[in-house]
CSV table of C-alpha atoms in Angstrom, one decimal:
chain,number,residue,atom,x,y,z
A,1,MET,CA,167.5,165.9,100.6
A,2,ARG,CA,167.1,162.9,98.4
A,3,LEU,CA,163.3,163.2,98.6
A,4,ARG,CA,163.5,166.8,97.5
A,5,ALA,CA,165.8,165.9,94.6
A,6,ASN,CA,163.5,163.2,93.5
A,7,PHE,CA,160.5,165.5,93.6
A,8,ILE,CA,162.3,168.1,91.5
A,9,LEU,CA,163.4,165.5,89.0
A,10,ALA,CA,159.9,164.1,88.7
A,11,THR,CA,158.5,167.6,88.2
A,12,VAL,CA,161.0,168.3,85.4
A,13,VAL,CA,160.3,165.0,83.7
A,14,ASN,CA,156.5,165.6,83.9
A,15,LEU,CA,156.8,169.2,82.6
A,16,TRP,CA,158.9,167.8,79.6
A,17,MET,CA,156.2,165.2,78.9
A,18,VAL,CA,153.4,167.8,79.1
A,19,HIS,CA,155.2,170.2,76.7
A,20,THR,CA,155.9,167.4,74.3
A,21,VAL,CA,152.3,166.1,74.2
A,22,ALA,CA,151.0,169.7,74.1
A,23,SER,CA,153.0,170.5,71.0
A,24,LEU,CA,151.6,167.3,69.3
A,25,TRP,CA,148.1,168.3,70.1
A,26,ASN,CA,148.7,172.0,69.3
A,27,ILE,CA,147.2,173.1,72.6
A,28,GLY,CA,150.1,175.2,73.9
A,29,ILE,CA,151.4,175.6,77.4
A,30,SER,CA,151.9,178.8,79.4
A,31,HIS,CA,155.7,179.6,79.7
A,32,GLY,CA,155.3,182.4,82.3
A,33,ARG,CA,157.6,182.4,85.3
A,34,HIS,CA,156.6,184.2,88.5
A,35,ALA,CA,158.3,185.4,91.6
A,36,ASN,CA,156.4,183.0,93.9
A,37,SER,CA,156.3,180.0,91.6
A,38,ARG,CA,158.5,178.2,94.2
A,39,PHE,CA,155.5,178.3,96.5
A,40,LEU,CA,153.6,176.1,94.1
A,41,LEU,CA,156.3,173.6,93.3
A,42,ASP,CA,157.6,173.2,96.8
A,43,ASN,CA,154.4,172.5,98.7
A,44,GLY,CA,153.4,169.5,96.5
A,45,VAL,CA,149.7,170.3,96.6
A,46,SER,CA,147.3,169.4,93.8
A,47,ARG,CA,149.6,167.8,91.3
A,48,THR,CA,146.3,166.3,90.1
A,49,PRO,CA,143.0,168.2,90.3
A,50,PRO,CA,141.5,168.3,93.9
A,51,MET,CA,138.5,166.1,94.6
A,52,GLY,CA,136.0,166.4,97.4
A,53,TRP,CA,132.8,168.1,98.5
A,54,ASN,CA,131.6,171.7,98.9
A,55,SER,CA,128.6,172.9,100.9
A,56,TRP,CA,127.3,175.7,98.7
A,57,ASN,CA,125.3,174.1,95.9
A,58,HIS,CA,123.0,172.3,98.3
A,59,PHE,CA,123.1,174.1,101.6
A,60,TRP,CA,124.0,177.7,100.8
A,61,CYS,CA,124.2,179.3,104.2
A,62,GLY,CA,122.4,176.5,106.0
A,63,ILE,CA,125.6,174.7,107.2
A,64,ASN,CA,126.6,173.6,110.7
A,65,GLU,CA,129.1,171.3,112.2
A,66,SER,CA,126.7,168.4,112.3
A,67,VAL,CA,126.1,168.6,108.5
A,68,VAL,CA,129.9,168.8,107.9
A,69,MET,CA,130.7,165.9,110.2
A,70,SER,CA,128.0,163.7,108.8
A,71,THR,CA,129.1,164.6,105.2
A,72,ALA,CA,132.7,163.6,106.1
A,73,ASP,CA,131.3,160.3,107.4
A,74,ALA,CA,129.4,159.8,104.2
A,75,LEU,CA,132.4,160.4,102.1
A,76,VAL,CA,134.0,157.5,103.9
A,77,SER,CA,131.0,155.1,104.1
A,78,THR,CA,130.1,155.5,100.5
A,79,GLY,CA,133.6,154.6,99.4
A,80,LEU,CA,134.1,158.0,97.7
A,81,ALA,CA,137.0,158.9,99.9
A,82,SER,CA,138.9,155.9,98.8
A,83,LEU,CA,138.5,157.0,95.2
A,84,GLY,CA,140.2,160.3,96.0
A,85,TYR,CA,137.4,162.6,97.2
A,86,LYS,CA,139.4,164.0,100.2
A,87,TYR,CA,138.3,167.6,100.7
A,88,VAL,CA,135.4,168.6,102.9
A,89,ASN,CA,134.9,172.3,102.1
A,90,LEU,CA,132.9,174.8,104.0
A,91,ASP,CA,131.6,177.6,101.9
A,92,ASP,CA,130.2,181.0,103.0
A,93,CYS,CA,128.5,181.7,106.3
A,94,TRP,CA,130.6,179.7,108.7
A,95,ALA,CA,131.9,182.6,110.7
A,96,GLU,CA,130.5,185.2,113.1
A,97,SER,CA,129.5,188.5,111.5
A,98,GLU,CA,132.4,190.4,113.0
A,99,ARG,CA,135.9,189.6,114.0
A,100,ASP,CA,136.8,189.1,117.7
A,101,GLU,CA,138.5,191.7,119.9
A,102,ASN,CA,141.9,190.6,118.5
A,103,GLY,CA,140.8,191.1,114.9
A,104,LYS,CA,140.6,187.3,114.2
A,105,LEU,CA,137.9,185.4,112.4
A,106,ARG,CA,136.0,182.9,114.5
A,107,GLY,CA,133.5,180.2,113.8
A,108,LYS,CA,129.8,181.0,114.4
A,109,ALA,CA,129.0,179.8,117.9
A,110,SER,CA,125.4,178.9,117.0
A,111,THR,CA,126.3,176.6,114.2
A,112,PHE,CA,129.9,175.6,114.9
A,113,PRO,CA,130.0,175.5,118.7
A,114,SER,CA,133.0,173.2,118.8
A,115,GLY,CA,135.1,175.6,116.7
A,116,ILE,CA,136.8,175.1,113.3
A,117,LYS,CA,139.9,173.5,114.8
A,118,ALA,CA,137.8,170.7,116.4
A,119,LEU,CA,136.1,170.3,113.0
A,120,ALA,CA,139.4,170.0,111.2
A,121,ASP,CA,140.5,167.4,113.8
A,122,TYR,CA,137.3,165.4,113.2
A,123,VAL,CA,137.8,165.5,109.4
A,124,HIS,CA,141.5,164.7,109.6
A,125,ALA,CA,140.8,161.7,111.8
A,126,ARG,CA,138.9,160.2,108.9
A,127,GLY,CA,141.8,160.6,106.5
A,128,LEU,CA,140.1,163.7,104.9
A,129,LYS,CA,141.1,167.3,104.6
A,130,LEU,CA,139.2,170.5,105.6
A,131,GLY,CA,138.5,173.4,103.3
A,132,ILE,CA,137.3,176.8,104.2
A,133,TYR,CA,135.9,179.9,102.5
A,134,ALA,CA,137.1,183.5,102.6
A,135,ASP,CA,136.8,186.6,100.4
A,136,ALA,CA,139.2,189.2,98.9
A,137,GLY,CA,136.8,192.0,99.9
A,138,ASN,CA,135.5,193.7,103.1
A,139,ARG,CA,132.6,191.2,103.4
A,140,THR,CA,131.9,187.7,101.9
A,141,CYS,CA,129.3,187.3,99.2
A,142,SER,CA,126.5,186.5,101.6
A,143,ASN,CA,127.4,189.7,103.6
A,144,GLN,CA,127.1,187.6,106.7
A,145,MET,CA,130.8,187.4,107.7
A,146,PRO,CA,134.0,189.5,107.3
A,147,GLY,CA,136.2,189.4,104.2
A,148,SER,CA,139.9,189.1,104.4
A,149,LEU,CA,140.9,192.5,102.7
A,150,HIS,CA,143.8,193.9,104.7
A,151,HIS,CA,143.7,190.9,107.0
A,152,GLU,CA,145.3,188.4,104.6
A,153,TYR,CA,148.3,187.3,106.7
A,154,GLU,CA,146.4,187.2,109.9
A,155,ASP,CA,143.7,185.0,108.3
A,156,ALA,CA,146.2,182.8,106.6
A,157,LYS,CA,147.9,182.2,110.0
A,158,THR,CA,144.5,181.5,111.6
A,159,PHE,CA,143.6,179.0,108.9
A,160,ALA,CA,146.9,177.2,109.3
A,161,GLN,CA,146.6,177.1,113.1
A,162,TRP,CA,143.2,175.5,112.7
A,163,GLY,CA,144.6,172.9,110.3
A,164,VAL,CA,142.8,174.1,107.1
A,165,ASP,CA,143.9,172.4,103.9
A,166,TYR,CA,142.0,174.3,101.2
A,167,ILE,CA,140.9,177.9,100.8
A,168,LYS,CA,138.3,179.1,98.4
A,169,TYR,CA,138.8,182.8,98.0
A,170,ASP,CA,135.8,184.7,96.6
A,171,ASN,CA,135.7,188.3,95.3
A,172,CYS,CA,132.7,190.1,96.7
A,173,TYR,CA,132.6,193.6,98.3
A,174,HIS,CA,136.1,194.4,97.1
A,175,ASP,CA,137.5,197.9,97.2
A,176,GLY,CA,138.1,198.4,93.5
A,177,THR,CA,141.6,197.0,93.5
A,178,ARG,CA,142.4,194.9,90.5
A,179,ASN,CA,141.6,191.2,91.2
A,180,ARG,CA,145.1,190.2,90.4
A,181,GLU,CA,146.5,192.4,93.2
A,182,SER,CA,143.9,191.2,95.7
A,183,TYR,CA,144.7,187.6,95.1
A,184,THR,CA,148.4,188.2,95.1
A,185,ALA,CA,148.1,189.4,98.7
A,186,MET,CA,146.6,186.2,99.9
A,187,GLY,CA,148.9,184.1,97.8
A,188,HIS,CA,151.9,185.7,99.4
A,189,ALA,CA,150.4,185.3,102.9
A,190,LEU,CA,149.9,181.6,102.3
A,191,GLN,CA,153.5,181.3,101.1
A,192,LYS,CA,154.7,182.8,104.3
A,193,ILE,CA,152.8,180.5,106.6
A,194,LYS,CA,154.4,177.4,105.0
A,195,ARG,CA,151.4,175.1,105.5
A,196,PRO,CA,150.6,173.1,102.3
A,197,ILE,CA,147.2,174.6,101.5
A,198,HIS,CA,145.3,174.5,98.2
A,199,PHE,CA,144.5,178.0,97.2
A,200,SER,CA,141.4,178.3,95.0
A,201,LEU,CA,140.9,181.7,93.3
A,202,CYS,CA,137.2,182.5,92.7
A,203,GLU,CA,137.1,185.8,90.7
A,204,TRP,CA,134.7,184.2,88.2
A,205,GLY,CA,137.0,184.6,85.2
A,206,GLN,CA,136.6,188.4,85.1
A,207,GLU,CA,140.3,189.3,84.5
A,208,ASP,CA,141.3,186.1,82.6
A,209,PRO,CA,142.9,184.5,85.7
A,210,ALA,CA,144.1,181.5,83.6
A,211,LYS,CA,146.8,183.9,82.3
A,212,TRP,CA,148.2,184.8,85.8
A,213,ALA,CA,146.6,182.9,88.6
A,214,GLY,CA,149.1,180.0,88.4
A,215,ALA,CA,151.6,182.2,90.0
A,216,TYR,CA,149.6,182.6,93.2
A,217,GLY,CA,147.3,179.6,93.5
A,218,HIS,CA,146.5,176.1,92.5
A,219,SER,CA,143.1,176.5,90.7
A,220,TRP,CA,141.0,179.4,89.5
A,221,ARG,CA,137.4,179.8,88.4
A,222,THR,CA,137.1,180.6,84.7
A,223,THR,CA,133.4,181.4,84.7
A,224,GLY,CA,130.4,182.6,86.7
A,225,ASP,CA,128.5,180.2,89.0
A,226,ILE,CA,127.1,176.9,87.7
A,227,ASN,CA,123.5,176.0,88.2
A,228,ASP,CA,121.7,172.6,88.0
A,229,THR,CA,120.7,172.8,84.3
A,230,PHE,CA,122.1,171.3,81.2
A,231,ALA,CA,122.2,174.8,79.6
A,232,SER,CA,124.5,175.9,82.4
A,233,VAL,CA,126.8,172.9,82.0
A,234,THR,CA,127.2,173.4,78.2
A,235,TRP,CA,127.7,177.1,78.6
A,236,ILE,CA,130.4,176.7,81.2
A,237,ALA,CA,132.1,173.8,79.4
A,238,ASP,CA,132.5,176.0,76.3
A,239,LEU,CA,133.9,179.0,78.3
A,240,ASN,CA,136.4,176.8,80.2
A,241,ASN,CA,137.5,175.1,77.0
A,242,ARG,CA,139.4,178.1,75.8
A,243,TRP,CA,141.9,178.2,78.7
A,244,GLY,CA,143.3,174.6,78.4
A,245,ARG,CA,146.8,175.7,77.5
A,246,TYR,CA,147.3,177.3,80.9
A,247,ALA,CA,146.4,174.3,83.0
A,248,GLY,CA,148.8,171.5,84.2
A,249,PRO,CA,150.0,169.8,87.3
A,250,GLY,CA,149.5,172.1,90.3
A,251,ARG,CA,147.5,174.7,88.4
A,252,TRP,CA,143.9,173.9,87.2
A,253,ASN,CA,141.1,175.7,85.4
A,254,ASP,CA,138.0,175.5,87.6
A,255,PRO,CA,134.6,175.5,85.8
A,256,ASP,CA,132.9,175.4,89.2
A,257,MET,CA,131.4,172.6,91.3
A,258,LEU,CA,129.6,169.4,90.2
A,259,GLU,CA,125.8,169.5,90.1
A,260,VAL,CA,125.6,165.7,89.8
A,261,GLY,CA,122.9,164.4,92.1
A,262,SER,CA,121.2,167.8,92.8
A,263,GLY,CA,118.0,166.8,91.0
A,264,GLY,CA,117.7,169.2,88.1
A,265,MET,CA,119.1,167.1,85.3
A,266,THR,CA,118.6,163.7,83.9
A,267,MET,CA,121.1,160.9,84.5
A,268,ASP,CA,122.4,161.2,80.9
A,269,GLU,CA,123.0,164.9,81.5
A,270,TYR,CA,124.8,164.2,84.7
A,271,ARG,CA,127.0,161.6,83.0
A,272,SER,CA,127.9,164.1,80.4
A,273,HIS,CA,128.6,166.7,83.0
A,274,PHE,CA,130.9,164.4,84.9
A,275,SER,CA,132.6,163.1,81.8
A,276,ILE,CA,133.4,166.6,80.4
A,277,TRP,CA,134.6,167.9,83.8
A,278,SER,CA,136.9,164.9,84.1
A,279,LEU,CA,138.3,165.3,80.6
A,280,MET,CA,138.9,169.0,81.3
A,281,LYS,CA,140.9,168.1,84.4
A,282,ALA,CA,138.5,170.2,86.5
A,283,PRO,CA,138.5,170.0,90.3
A,284,LEU,CA,135.8,167.4,91.1
A,285,LEU,CA,133.9,169.0,94.0
A,286,ILE,CA,130.6,167.3,94.7
A,287,GLY,CA,127.7,169.7,95.4
A,288,CYS,CA,124.8,167.4,96.4
A,289,ASP,CA,123.8,166.2,99.8
A,290,LEU,CA,125.9,163.1,100.3
A,291,ARG,CA,124.0,162.0,103.4
A,292,SER,CA,121.0,161.0,101.2
A,293,VAL,CA,122.7,160.3,97.8
A,294,SER,CA,121.1,157.8,95.5
A,295,ASN,CA,122.9,154.7,94.2
A,296,ARG,CA,122.5,156.0,90.6
A,297,THR,CA,124.3,159.2,91.6
A,298,LEU,CA,127.0,157.2,93.3
A,299,ARG,CA,127.6,155.2,90.2
A,300,ILE,CA,128.4,158.4,88.4
A,301,LEU,CA,130.5,160.1,91.0
A,302,GLY,CA,132.2,156.8,91.8
A,303,ASN,CA,133.1,155.8,88.3
A,304,LYS,CA,136.7,154.8,88.9
A,305,GLU,CA,137.7,154.8,85.3
A,306,VAL,CA,136.4,158.2,84.6
A,307,ILE,CA,138.1,159.5,87.8
A,308,GLU,CA,141.3,158.1,86.5
A,309,VAL,CA,141.0,160.3,83.4
A,310,ASN,CA,140.7,163.3,85.6
A,311,GLN,CA,143.6,162.3,87.8
A,312,ASP,CA,145.9,161.2,85.0
A,313,SER,CA,149.5,162.0,85.8
A,314,LEU,CA,150.1,163.8,82.5
A,315,GLY,CA,147.8,166.6,83.6
A,316,VAL,CA,146.8,167.9,80.1
A,317,GLN,CA,143.4,169.4,79.9
A,318,GLY,CA,141.2,167.8,77.2
A,319,ARG,CA,139.4,170.1,74.8
A,320,LYS,CA,136.7,170.4,72.2
A,321,LEU,CA,138.1,169.4,68.8
A,322,ARG,CA,135.0,170.1,66.7
A,323,SER,CA,131.3,170.6,67.0
A,324,LYS,CA,128.5,171.1,64.6
A,325,ASP,CA,124.7,171.2,65.2
A,326,GLY,CA,125.3,170.2,68.8
A,327,LEU,CA,127.3,167.1,68.0
A,328,GLY,CA,130.8,167.4,69.5
A,329,VAL,CA,134.1,165.5,69.7
A,330,TRP,CA,136.1,166.3,72.8
A,331,ALA,CA,139.4,164.6,73.5
A,332,GLY,CA,142.8,164.8,75.2
A,333,PRO,CA,146.0,163.0,75.7
A,334,LEU,CA,146.7,160.7,78.7
A,335,SER,CA,149.8,159.0,80.0
A,336,ASP,CA,151.1,155.9,78.3
A,337,ASN,CA,150.2,157.4,74.9
A,338,ARG,CA,146.5,156.9,75.4
A,339,VAL,CA,143.7,159.2,74.3
A,340,VAL,CA,140.4,160.0,76.0
A,341,VAL,CA,137.5,160.7,73.6
A,342,VAL,CA,134.1,162.0,74.5
A,343,LEU,CA,131.3,162.0,71.9
A,344,TRP,CA,128.8,164.5,73.2
A,345,ASN,CA,125.3,165.0,71.8
A,346,ARG,CA,123.9,168.4,72.9
A,347,SER,CA,121.1,168.2,70.4
A,348,GLU,CA,117.5,167.1,71.1
A,349,LEU,CA,117.7,164.0,68.8
A,350,ARG,CA,119.7,160.8,68.9
A,351,ALA,CA,122.6,161.1,66.4
A,352,LEU,CA,125.7,159.4,65.1
A,353,ILE,CA,128.9,161.1,66.1
A,354,THR,CA,132.3,160.2,64.6
A,355,ALA,CA,135.8,160.8,65.8
A,356,VAL,CA,138.6,160.3,63.3
A,357,TRP,CA,142.2,159.3,64.1
A,358,ARG,CA,143.6,162.4,62.5
A,359,ASP,CA,141.8,164.5,65.1
A,360,PHE,CA,144.4,163.0,67.6
A,361,GLY,CA,147.4,163.1,65.4
A,362,LEU,CA,147.2,159.3,64.7
A,363,SER,CA,147.7,157.7,61.3
A,364,PRO,CA,144.4,156.2,59.9
A,365,ASN,CA,146.2,152.9,59.8
A,366,THR,CA,147.1,152.9,63.5
A,367,PRO,CA,145.2,150.1,65.3
A,368,ALA,CA,143.8,151.0,68.7
A,369,ILE,CA,142.2,149.2,71.6
A,370,VAL,CA,139.0,151.0,72.5
A,371,ARG,CA,137.4,150.8,76.0
A,372,ASP,CA,134.0,152.3,77.0
A,373,PHE,CA,134.4,153.9,80.4
A,374,TRP,CA,130.7,154.0,81.2
A,375,LYS,CA,130.0,150.4,80.1
A,376,HIS,CA,133.3,149.3,81.6
A,377,LYS,CA,134.1,147.0,78.6
A,378,TYR,CA,136.3,146.9,75.6
A,379,VAL,CA,134.3,147.7,72.4
A,380,SER,CA,137.2,146.9,70.0
A,381,MET,CA,140.7,145.4,70.2
A,382,ASN,CA,141.7,146.6,66.7
A,383,GLU,CA,139.9,149.8,65.7
A,384,ARG,CA,141.3,151.9,62.9
A,385,ASP,CA,140.8,155.3,61.3
A,386,ARG,CA,137.6,156.3,63.1
A,387,LEU,CA,135.2,155.7,66.0
A,388,THR,CA,131.4,156.1,65.5
A,389,ALA,CA,128.6,155.8,68.1
A,390,SER,CA,124.9,156.5,68.3
A,391,VAL,CA,124.4,158.9,71.1
A,392,ALA,CA,121.1,159.8,72.8
A,393,PRO,CA,120.1,163.4,73.3
A,394,HIS,CA,122.2,165.2,76.0
A,395,ALA,CA,124.1,162.0,76.5
A,396,CYS,CA,127.7,161.1,75.8
A,397,LYS,CA,130.0,158.2,75.1
A,398,MET,CA,133.4,158.2,76.8
A,399,TYR,CA,136.2,156.0,75.4
A,400,VAL,CA,139.9,155.6,76.0
A,401,LEU,CA,142.0,154.6,73.0
A,402,THR,CA,145.3,152.8,73.4
A,403,PRO,CA,147.2,152.9,70.1
A,404,LEU,CA,149.1,149.8,69.1
A,405,GLN,CA,152.1,149.3,66.9
A,406,SER,CA,150.9,149.3,63.3
């Protein structure tokens, strides 16, 4: 009983802090109350954005239990698991094309011969969590396995019995029902089964899920699918930016998985991608093949200081403060009165970018300690009024400011 009381008290205090900081930053917070909000607050899942790996970006339908097991091993051996990357998520194509004689989903015998329960046990034994993919329609997006339409409770029970910890719920082959109603059905089913499962709604932002999905799940896609190009990253970042006021502990805007390490962008572009996703408090789901990941990619994905921004307890999504000619200032509040600032150059030429203290509600005379989170060093112990940096094309600078008493 004491633990429950402490959890409720911590939740109330955190919500007060979020609303206070949000008002200072003029970003707003959703005040909606929902019939099943108790489901979110009681299961304690995803008070910070989830971190892990998802199979789709690299493997598409070419997954099997060997790939998943070796990826789980790689999360541990690379040290990524110890940094918070805990979810090992199967995407589409893991199941047989039809349900069994009892109407239940089943793992594809040719690729998951040991079954999903055994796979979950393997993942759990390494201190990790297993995620799975399902769909709100009659078939999944690949059309290779059944959807969960009219089978929501049965499938939720099956996932819980297998030990699943995360569900990505897609939106293909639906019956024309409004997305909100389709996702409500699975949300209520997950509430009934009582297992603490992260529920990720993937309806691609079609019906502005940021406005309602927090009642039924823990994260929701705000855009279409990402691809491994800088143009895709910038497009999605701008779309996701508009929904920041609806995010917070236990409910996160999801601009889709990380492409870091997939090979289509430069290292500067990948650092920008990872920095902005972390600032926006996006779920950090790795999409590359971790079994053969390069050291350069690991240095990006494993940047502990940048990860700490993403996992900050305040849980306020950072946003774009201003942008002109491809030169942008993105920022957000952190716990302990700190501010994260990203100077992002989306142009084709090196340029100077300046952030000024008034952007963050600080007096120009307020001194601040400034730390560079990619160089891992302090660049100033007494900066005032503004911060300027020369930024390479498609690159960024990421700083955390700690204001001092003036």
